């Protein structure tokens, strides 16, 4: 059972470049989330989705976009990469709000 | 500012000792979850508490949710090196989102 799969695991970008972080889950979960984790700051919610076709902003959405065309996939797009977006990005999914969130292993992104 | 404040930020103890991690807020939560994260991996859920005053035990780990549902604690008895990791609390306030604390890094020395 793969669970939540994130690709790539590592990436280095130049300032101003764009990229898409991929997230796929095979558990048929309706809820999906994107977080960023910075040292000493815990996880901050970027965007979330309660089902295919529905997305909403989290705590720190500026500079990011998402889409949810299928239940399985929830890609995160960075349009103009900035050094402040250097972080570890985690995708998660859950069946319902109070159910456990299942996390991927993260994408480590550096912007230079 | 963090909605959930965790303390201490770092904790280093000898194998066999006990430890407690605290998670405090001025907000009321519908539920609170505790996760453990190891380097290079995503967080993994340890427990969810939903009722004020609730106490849950998971082997040597004891979790408590405050009566007012604003705070929680994690107590580890006779810590082992395998307990080493980043412990995160996360609260849910009735919407679709979790708010995470900054985490407590626990190191258990053999």
Coordinates of N, CA and C in Angstrom, one line a residue:
Chain A
X1 N 0.8 -1.2 0.0 CA 0.0 0.0 0.0 C 0.9 1.2 0.0
X2 N 0.9 2.0 -1.1 CA 1.8 3.1 -1.2 C 1.4 4.3 -0.3
X3 N 0.1 4.6 -0.1 CA -0.3 5.7 0.8 C -0.2 7.0 0.0
X4 N 0.6 7.9 0.6 CA 0.8 9.3 -0.1 C 2.2 9.3 -0.7
X5 N 2.2 9.6 -2.0 CA 3.5 9.6 -2.7 C 3.8 11.0 -3.2
X6 N 4.9 11.5 -2.8 CA 5.3 12.8 -3.3 C 6.6 12.7 -4.2
X7 N 6.5 13.5 -5.3 CA 7.7 13.6 -6.2 C 7.9 15.1 -6.6
X8 N 9.1 15.5 -6.8 CA 10.4 14.8 -6.5 C 10.7 14.8 -5.0
X9 N 11.7 14.1 -4.5 CA 12.1 14.1 -3.1 C 13.0 15.4 -2.9
X10 N 13.8 15.8 -3.8 CA 14.7 16.9 -3.7 C 14.6 17.7 -5.0
X11 N 14.8 19.0 -4.8 CA 14.9 19.9 -6.0 C 15.6 21.2 -5.7
X12 N 16.4 21.6 -6.6 CA 17.0 23.0 -6.5 C 16.5 23.8 -7.6
X13 N 16.0 25.0 -7.3 CA 15.5 25.9 -8.3 C 16.2 27.2 -8.3
X14 N 16.2 27.9 -9.4 CA 16.8 29.3 -9.4 C 15.6 30.2 -9.2
X15 N 15.9 31.4 -8.6 CA 14.9 32.4 -8.4 C 14.2 32.7 -9.7
X16 N 12.8 32.7 -9.6 CA 12.0 33.1 -10.8 C 11.6 31.9 -11.6
X17 N 12.2 30.7 -11.4 CA 11.7 29.5 -12.1 C 10.4 29.0 -11.5
X18 N 9.7 28.2 -12.2 CA 8.5 27.6 -11.8 C 8.6 26.1 -11.7
X19 N 7.8 25.5 -10.9 CA 7.8 24.0 -10.8 C 6.5 23.5 -10.2
X20 N 6.2 22.2 -10.4 CA 5.0 21.6 -9.7 C 5.5 20.5 -8.9
X21 N 5.0 20.5 -7.6 CA 5.3 19.4 -6.7 C 4.1 18.4 -6.8
X22 N 4.4 17.2 -7.1 CA 3.3 16.2 -7.3 C 3.0 15.5 -6.0
X23 N 1.7 15.2 -5.8 CA 1.2 14.4 -4.7 C 0.1 13.5 -5.2
X24 N 0.2 12.2 -4.9 CA -0.8 11.2 -5.2 C -1.1 10.3 -4.0
X25 N -2.4 10.0 -3.8 CA -2.7 9.1 -2.7 C -3.6 8.0 -3.3
X26 N -3.5 6.8 -2.8 CA -4.2 5.7 -3.3 C -5.2 5.1 -2.3
X27 N -5.6 5.9 -1.3 CA -6.5 5.5 -0.2 C -7.9 6.0 -0.4
X28 N -8.2 6.7 -1.5 CA -9.5 7.2 -1.8 C -10.0 8.2 -0.8
X29 N -9.0 9.0 -0.3 CA -9.3 10.0 0.7 C -9.9 11.3 0.0
X30 N -10.9 11.8 0.6 CA -11.5 13.0 0.1 C -10.6 14.3 0.4
X31 N -10.1 14.3 1.6 CA -9.4 15.5 2.1 C -7.9 15.4 1.8
X32 N -7.4 16.4 1.2 CA -5.9 16.5 1.0 C -5.4 17.9 1.3
X33 N -4.1 17.9 1.7 CA -3.5 19.1 2.3 C -2.1 19.3 1.8
X34 N -1.6 20.5 1.7 CA -0.2 20.8 1.5 C 0.3 21.7 2.6
X35 N 1.4 21.3 3.2 CA 2.1 22.0 4.3 C 3.5 22.3 3.9
X36 N 4.0 23.4 4.5 CA 5.5 23.6 4.5 C 6.0 23.5 5.9
X37 N 7.2 23.0 6.0 CA 7.8 22.9 7.4 C 9.2 23.6 7.4
X38 N 9.3 24.6 8.2 CA 10.5 25.3 8.3 C 11.1 25.0 9.7
X39 N 12.4 25.1 9.9 CA 13.0 24.8 11.2 C 12.4 25.6 12.3
X40 N 12.0 24.9 13.4 CA 11.5 25.6 14.6 C 10.1 26.2 14.4
X41 N 9.4 25.9 13.3 CA 8.1 26.6 13.0 C 7.0 25.6 12.9
X42 N 7.2 24.3 13.0 CA 6.1 23.4 12.8 C 5.7 23.3 11.4
X43 N 4.5 22.9 11.1 CA 3.9 22.8 9.8 C 2.9 23.9 9.6
X44 N 3.0 24.6 8.5 CA 2.0 25.6 8.1 C 1.2 25.1 6.9
X45 N -0.1 25.3 7.0 CA -1.0 24.9 5.9 C -1.0 25.8 4.8
X46 N -0.7 25.3 3.6 CA -0.7 26.2 2.4 C -2.0 26.2 1.7
X47 N -2.5 25.1 1.3 CA -3.8 24.9 0.6 C -4.4 23.6 1.1
X48 N -5.7 23.4 1.0 CA -6.3 22.2 1.2 C -7.5 22.0 0.3
X49 N -8.0 20.7 0.3 CA -9.1 20.3 -0.6 C -9.9 19.3 0.1
X50 N -11.2 19.5 0.0 CA -12.2 18.6 0.6 C -12.8 17.6 -0.4
X51 N -12.4 17.7 -1.6 CA -12.8 16.8 -2.6 C -12.4 17.3 -4.0
X52 N -12.6 16.4 -5.0 CA -12.2 16.8 -6.4 C -13.0 18.1 -6.8
X53 N -12.3 19.0 -7.4 CA -12.8 20.3 -7.9 C -13.0 21.3 -6.8
X54 N -12.6 21.1 -5.6 CA -12.8 22.0 -4.5 C -11.4 22.3 -3.8
X55 N -11.0 23.5 -3.8 CA -9.7 23.8 -3.1 C -9.9 25.1 -2.3
X56 N -9.1 25.3 -1.3 CA -9.2 26.5 -0.5 C -7.9 26.9 0.1
X57 N -7.7 28.2 0.5 CA -6.5 28.6 1.0 C -6.3 28.3 2.5
X58 N -5.0 28.0 2.8 CA -4.7 27.8 4.2 C -4.1 29.0 4.8
X59 N -3.1 28.8 5.7 CA -2.5 29.9 6.4 C -1.5 30.7 5.6
X60 N -0.8 30.0 4.7 CA 0.3 30.7 4.0 C 0.2 30.4 2.5
X61 N -0.8 30.9 1.8 CA -1.0 30.5 0.4 C -0.3 31.3 -0.7
X62 N 0.2 32.5 -0.3 CA 0.8 33.4 -1.3 C 2.0 32.8 -2.0
X63 N 2.0 32.9 -3.3 CA 3.1 32.3 -4.1 C 2.9 30.9 -4.6
X64 N 1.7 30.3 -4.2 CA 1.4 29.0 -4.5 C 0.0 28.9 -5.2
X65 N -0.1 27.8 -6.0 CA -1.4 27.5 -6.5 C -1.6 26.0 -6.5
X66 N -2.9 25.5 -6.4 CA -3.2 24.1 -6.4 C -4.4 23.8 -7.4
X67 N -4.5 22.6 -7.7 CA -5.7 22.1 -8.4 C -6.1 20.7 -7.9
X68 N -7.3 20.3 -8.1 CA -7.7 19.0 -7.6 C -8.7 18.5 -8.7
X69 N -8.2 17.9 -9.8 CA -9.1 17.4 -10.8 C -9.5 16.0 -10.6
X70 N -8.8 15.3 -9.8 CA -9.2 13.9 -9.4 C -9.1 13.7 -7.9
X71 N -9.7 12.7 -7.4 CA -9.6 12.4 -5.9 C -8.1 12.0 -5.6
X72 N -7.4 11.4 -6.5 CA -6.0 10.9 -6.2 C -5.0 12.0 -6.1
X73 N -5.1 13.0 -7.0 CA -3.9 13.9 -7.2 C -4.2 15.3 -6.7
X74 N -3.2 15.9 -6.1 CA -3.3 17.3 -5.6 C -1.9 18.0 -5.8
X75 N -1.6 18.4 -7.0 CA -0.4 19.1 -7.3 C -0.3 20.5 -6.7
X76 N 0.9 20.9 -6.3 CA 1.2 22.2 -5.8 C 2.1 22.9 -6.8
X77 N 1.7 24.1 -7.2 CA 2.5 24.8 -8.2 C 3.1 26.1 -7.6
X78 N 4.4 26.3 -7.9 CA 5.1 27.5 -7.6 C 5.4 28.2 -8.9
X79 N 4.9 29.4 -9.1 CA 5.0 30.1 -10.4 C 6.3 30.9 -10.5
X80 N 6.7 31.6 -9.5 CA 7.9 32.4 -9.6 C 8.6 32.2 -8.2
X81 N 9.5 31.2 -8.3 CA 10.2 30.8 -7.1 C 11.0 31.9 -6.4
X82 N 10.9 32.0 -5.1 CA 11.6 33.0 -4.3 C 12.3 32.3 -3.2
X83 N 13.5 32.9 -2.7 CA 14.2 32.2 -1.7 C 13.4 31.9 -0.4
X84 N 12.4 32.7 -0.1 CA 11.5 32.5 1.0 C 10.7 31.2 0.9
X85 N 10.7 30.6 -0.3 CA 10.0 29.4 -0.5 C 10.8 28.1 -0.3
X86 N 12.1 28.3 0.1 CA 13.0 27.2 0.5 C 12.4 26.6 1.7
X87 N 12.1 25.3 1.6 CA 11.4 24.6 2.7 C 11.3 23.1 2.4
X88 N 10.7 22.4 3.4 CA 10.3 21.0 3.1 C 8.8 21.0 3.0
X89 N 8.3 20.5 1.9 CA 6.9 20.5 1.6 C 6.3 19.1 1.8
X90 N 5.2 19.0 2.6 CA 4.5 17.8 2.9 C 3.1 17.8 2.3
X91 N 2.7 16.7 1.7 CA 1.3 16.5 1.3 C 0.7 15.5 2.3
X92 N -0.6 15.7 2.6 CA -1.2 14.7 3.5 C -2.7 14.5 3.0
X93 N -3.2 13.4 3.5 CA -4.6 13.1 3.1 C -5.3 12.5 4.3
X94 N -6.7 12.6 4.3 CA -7.4 12.0 5.4 C -8.8 11.7 4.9
X95 N -9.5 10.8 5.6 CA -10.9 10.4 5.2 C -11.9 11.5 5.6
X96 N -11.7 12.0 6.8 CA -12.6 13.0 7.4 C -11.7 14.0 8.2
X97 N -12.3 15.0 8.7 CA -11.6 16.0 9.5 C -10.9 15.5 10.7
X98 N -11.5 14.7 11.5 CA -10.9 14.3 12.7 C -10.1 13.0 12.6
X99 N -10.1 12.4 11.4 CA -9.3 11.2 11.2 C -7.9 11.5 11.0
X100 N -7.0 10.6 11.2 CA -5.6 10.8 11.1 C -5.2 11.3 9.7
X101 N -4.3 12.3 9.6 CA -3.8 12.7 8.4 C -2.6 11.8 8.0
X102 N -2.5 11.3 6.8 CA -1.4 10.4 6.4 C -0.5 11.3 5.5
X103 N 0.7 11.3 5.9 CA 1.7 12.2 5.2 C 2.6 11.5 4.3
X104 N 3.0 12.2 3.2 CA 4.1 11.7 2.4 C 5.4 11.9 3.0
X105 N 6.5 11.6 2.4 CA 7.8 11.7 2.9 C 8.4 13.1 2.6
X106 N 7.7 13.9 1.9 CA 8.2 15.3 1.8 C 9.0 15.6 0.5
X107 N 9.0 16.8 0.1 CA 9.9 17.3 -1.0 C 10.7 18.4 -0.4
X108 N 12.1 18.2 -0.5 CA 13.0 19.2 0.0 C 13.4 20.2 -1.1
X109 N 12.9 21.4 -1.0 CA 13.1 22.4 -2.1 C 14.0 23.5 -1.7
X110 N 15.0 23.8 -2.5 CA 15.9 24.9 -2.2 C 15.9 25.8 -3.4
X111 N 15.8 27.1 -3.1 CA 15.7 28.1 -4.2 C 16.9 29.1 -4.0
X112 N 17.7 29.1 -5.0 CA 19.0 29.9 -4.9 C 19.0 31.0 -5.9
Chain B
X1 N 2.9 34.2 15.1 CA 2.6 33.6 16.4 C 2.0 32.2 16.2
X2 N 2.3 31.2 17.1 CA 1.8 29.9 17.0 C 0.5 29.9 17.8
X3 N -0.5 29.2 17.2 CA -1.8 29.0 17.9 C -1.6 28.0 19.0
X4 N -0.7 27.0 18.8 CA -0.3 26.0 19.8 C 1.1 26.2 20.2
X5 N 1.4 26.4 21.5 CA 2.7 26.5 21.9 C 3.2 25.2 22.6
X6 N 4.3 24.7 22.1 CA 4.9 23.5 22.6 C 6.1 23.8 23.5
X7 N 6.2 23.1 24.6 CA 7.4 23.2 25.4 C 7.8 21.9 26.0
X8 N 9.1 21.7 26.2 CA 10.2 22.5 25.8 C 10.4 22.3 24.3
X9 N 11.3 23.2 23.7 CA 11.6 23.0 22.3 C 12.5 21.9 22.0
X10 N 13.4 21.7 23.0 CA 14.4 20.5 22.9 C 14.4 19.8 24.3
X11 N 14.6 18.5 24.2 CA 14.7 17.7 25.4 C 15.7 16.6 25.2
X12 N 16.7 16.5 26.0 CA 17.7 15.4 25.9 C 17.8 14.7 27.2
X13 N 17.5 13.4 27.2 CA 17.5 12.7 28.5 C 18.2 11.3 28.3
X14 N 18.5 10.7 29.4 CA 19.1 9.4 29.4 C 18.1 8.3 29.3
X15 N 18.5 7.2 28.7 CA 17.6 6.1 28.6 C 17.1 5.7 30.0
X16 N 15.8 5.4 30.1 CA 15.2 5.0 31.4 C 14.5 6.1 32.1
X17 N 14.9 7.3 31.8 CA 14.2 8.5 32.4 C 12.8 8.8 31.9
X18 N 12.1 9.6 32.6 CA 10.7 10.0 32.1 C 10.8 11.4 31.5
X19 N 9.8 11.7 30.7 CA 9.8 13.0 30.1 C 8.3 13.4 29.9
X20 N 8.1 14.7 29.9 CA 6.8 15.3 29.5 C 6.9 16.4 28.6
X21 N 6.1 16.4 27.6 CA 6.0 17.5 26.6 C 4.6 18.1 26.7
X22 N 4.6 19.5 26.6 CA 3.4 20.2 26.8 C 3.0 20.9 25.5
X23 N 1.7 21.1 25.4 CA 1.1 21.7 24.2 C 0.0 22.6 24.8
X24 N 0.1 23.9 24.6 CA -0.8 24.9 25.3 C -1.3 25.9 24.3
X25 N -2.6 26.4 24.5 CA -3.2 27.4 23.7 C -4.2 28.1 24.5
X26 N -4.6 29.3 24.0 CA -5.7 30.1 24.5 C -7.0 29.7 23.8
X27 N -6.9 28.9 22.8 CA -8.1 28.5 22.0 C -8.6 27.2 22.4
X28 N -9.9 27.0 22.2 CA -10.5 25.7 22.5 C -10.5 24.8 21.2
X29 N -10.2 23.6 21.3 CA -10.1 22.7 20.2 C -11.1 21.6 20.3
X30 N -11.7 21.2 19.1 CA -12.6 20.1 19.1 C -11.9 18.8 19.3
X31 N -10.7 18.7 18.8 CA -9.8 17.5 19.0 C -8.4 17.9 18.9
X32 N -7.5 17.1 19.4 CA -6.1 17.3 19.4 C -5.4 16.0 19.0
X33 N -4.4 16.2 18.1 CA -3.7 15.0 17.7 C -2.2 15.2 18.1
X34 N -1.5 14.1 18.3 CA -0.1 14.0 18.5 C 0.5 13.2 17.4
X35 N 1.6 13.8 16.8 CA 2.3 13.1 15.8 C 3.8 13.0 16.2
X36 N 4.5 12.0 15.6 CA 5.9 11.8 15.8 C 6.5 11.8 14.4
X37 N 7.6 12.5 14.3 CA 8.3 12.6 13.0 C 9.8 12.3 13.1
X38 N 10.2 11.4 12.2 CA 11.6 11.1 12.2 C 12.3 11.8 11.0
X39 N 13.6 12.0 11.1 CA 14.3 12.7 10.0 C 14.1 12.1 8.7
X40 N 13.8 12.9 7.7 CA 13.6 12.5 6.3 C 12.2 11.9 6.1
X41 N 11.3 11.9 7.0 CA 10.0 11.3 6.9 C 8.9 12.3 7.2
X42 N 7.7 11.9 6.9 CA 6.5 12.7 7.3 C 6.1 12.4 8.7
X43 N 5.3 13.2 9.3 CA 4.8 12.9 10.6 C 3.8 11.7 10.6
X44 N 3.8 10.9 11.7 CA 3.0 9.8 11.8 C 2.1 9.9 13.1
X45 N 0.8 9.7 12.9 CA -0.1 9.9 14.0 C 0.2 9.0 15.2
X46 N 0.2 9.5 16.4 CA 0.3 8.7 17.6 C -1.1 8.5 18.2
X47 N -1.8 9.6 18.4 CA -3.1 9.5 19.1 C -4.0 10.7 18.8
X48 N -5.3 10.6 18.9 CA -6.2 11.7 18.8 C -7.0 11.7 20.1
X49 N -7.1 12.9 20.7 CA -8.0 13.0 21.9 C -9.1 14.0 21.6
X50 N -10.3 13.7 22.0 CA -11.4 14.5 21.6 C -12.3 15.0 22.8
X51 N -12.1 14.4 24.0 CA -13.0 14.8 25.1 C -12.1 15.4 26.2
X52 N -12.6 16.5 26.8 CA -11.9 17.2 27.8 C -11.7 16.3 29.0
X53 N -10.4 16.3 29.5 CA -10.1 15.4 30.6 C -9.7 14.0 30.2
X54 N -9.7 13.7 28.9 CA -9.5 12.4 28.4 C -8.0 12.0 28.6
X55 N -7.8 10.8 29.0 CA -6.4 10.2 29.1 C -6.3 9.0 28.2
X56 N -5.3 8.9 27.4 CA -5.1 7.8 26.5 C -3.7 7.3 26.7
X57 N -3.6 5.9 26.8 CA -2.3 5.3 27.0 C -1.9 4.5 25.8
X58 N -0.7 4.6 25.3 CA -0.2 3.8 24.2 C 1.2 3.3 24.7
X59 N 1.1 2.1 25.3 CA 2.3 1.4 25.8 C 2.9 2.4 26.9
X60 N 4.1 2.9 26.6 CA 4.8 3.8 27.6 C 4.4 5.2 27.5
X61 N 3.6 5.5 26.5 CA 3.2 6.9 26.2 C 1.8 7.2 26.8
X62 N 1.6 8.3 27.6 CA 0.4 8.7 28.1 C 0.0 10.1 27.6
X63 N -1.2 10.2 27.1 CA -1.6 11.5 26.5 C -2.8 12.0 27.3
X64 N -2.8 13.3 27.6 CA -3.9 13.9 28.3 C -4.4 15.1 27.6
X65 N -5.7 15.3 27.6 CA -6.4 16.5 27.0 C -6.9 17.2 28.2
X66 N -6.6 18.5 28.2 CA -7.1 19.3 29.4 C -8.6 19.4 29.4
X67 N -9.1 19.7 30.7 CA -10.5 19.7 30.9 C -11.2 20.7 30.0
X68 N -10.6 21.9 29.8 CA -11.1 22.9 29.0 C -10.8 22.8 27.5
X69 N -10.1 21.7 27.1 CA -9.8 21.4 25.7 C -8.9 22.5 25.1
X70 N -8.0 23.1 25.9 CA -7.1 24.1 25.4 C -5.7 23.6 25.5
X71 N -5.4 22.5 26.2 CA -4.0 22.1 26.3 C -3.9 20.6 26.4
X72 N -2.7 20.1 26.2 CA -2.5 18.6 26.2 C -1.1 18.4 26.6
X73 N -0.9 17.1 27.1 CA 0.5 16.7 27.4 C 0.7 15.3 27.0
X74 N 2.0 15.1 26.7 CA 2.5 13.7 26.4 C 3.6 13.3 27.4
X75 N 3.4 12.2 28.0 CA 4.3 11.7 29.0 C 4.9 10.4 28.6
X76 N 6.2 10.3 28.6 CA 6.8 9.0 28.2 C 7.5 8.5 29.4
X77 N 7.2 7.3 29.8 CA 7.8 6.6 30.9 C 9.0 5.7 30.4
X78 N 10.0 5.7 31.2 CA 11.2 4.9 30.9 C 11.6 5.0 29.4
X79 N 12.0 6.2 29.0 CA 12.2 6.5 27.6 C 13.4 5.6 27.1
X80 N 13.2 5.2 25.8 CA 14.2 4.4 25.1 C 14.7 5.2 23.9
X81 N 15.9 4.8 23.4 CA 16.5 5.5 22.2 C 15.5 5.5 21.0
X82 N 14.6 4.5 20.9 CA 13.7 4.5 19.8 C 12.6 5.5 19.9
X83 N 12.5 6.2 21.1 CA 11.5 7.3 21.3 C 12.1 8.6 20.7
X84 N 13.3 8.6 20.3 CA 13.9 9.8 19.7 C 13.1 10.3 18.5
X85 N 12.9 11.6 18.4 CA 12.1 12.1 17.3 C 11.6 13.5 17.6
X86 N 10.9 14.0 16.6 CA 10.2 15.3 16.7 C 8.7 15.0 17.1
X87 N 8.2 15.6 18.2 CA 6.9 15.3 18.6 C 6.1 16.6 18.3
X88 N 5.0 16.5 17.6 CA 4.2 17.6 17.2 C 2.7 17.4 17.7
X89 N 2.2 18.5 18.2 CA 0.8 18.5 18.6 C 0.0 19.3 17.5
X90 N -1.2 18.9 17.3 CA -2.0 19.6 16.2 C -3.4 19.7 16.7
X91 N -4.0 20.8 16.6 CA -5.4 21.0 17.1 C -6.4 21.3 16.0
X92 N -7.6 20.9 16.1 CA -8.6 21.1 15.1 C -9.8 21.8 15.8
X93 N -10.3 22.9 15.2 CA -11.3 23.7 15.8 C -12.6 23.7 15.2
X94 N -12.9 22.5 14.5 CA -14.3 22.4 14.0 C -14.3 22.7 12.5
X95 N -13.2 23.1 11.9 CA -13.2 23.3 10.4 C -12.4 22.2 9.8
X96 N -11.9 22.3 8.6 CA -11.2 21.2 8.0 C -9.7 21.2 8.3
X97 N -9.2 22.1 9.1 CA -7.8 22.3 9.2 C -7.2 22.0 10.5
X98 N -6.0 21.5 10.5 CA -5.2 21.3 11.7 C -4.2 22.5 11.9
X99 N -4.0 23.0 13.1 CA -3.0 23.9 13.4 C -1.9 23.2 14.2
X100 N -0.7 23.2 13.7 CA 0.4 22.5 14.4 C 1.2 23.4 15.3
X101 N 1.7 22.8 16.4 CA 2.7 23.4 17.2 C 4.0 23.3 16.5
X102 N 5.0 24.1 17.1 CA 6.4 24.1 16.4 C 7.1 22.8 16.7
X103 N 6.7 22.0 17.6 CA 7.3 20.7 17.8 C 8.3 20.7 19.0
X104 N 8.5 19.5 19.5 CA 9.5 19.3 20.6 C 10.5 18.2 20.1
X105 N 11.8 18.5 20.0 CA 12.8 17.5 19.6 C 13.2 16.8 20.8
X106 N 13.0 15.5 20.8 CA 13.4 14.6 21.9 C 14.5 13.7 21.5
X107 N 15.6 13.7 22.4 CA 16.7 12.8 22.1 C 16.9 12.0 23.4
X108 N 16.9 10.7 23.2 CA 17.1 9.7 24.3 C 18.4 9.1 24.1
X109 N 19.3 9.3 25.0 CA 20.7 8.8 24.9 C 20.8 7.4 25.6
X110 N 21.5 6.5 24.9 CA 21.7 5.2 25.4 C 22.7 5.1 26.5

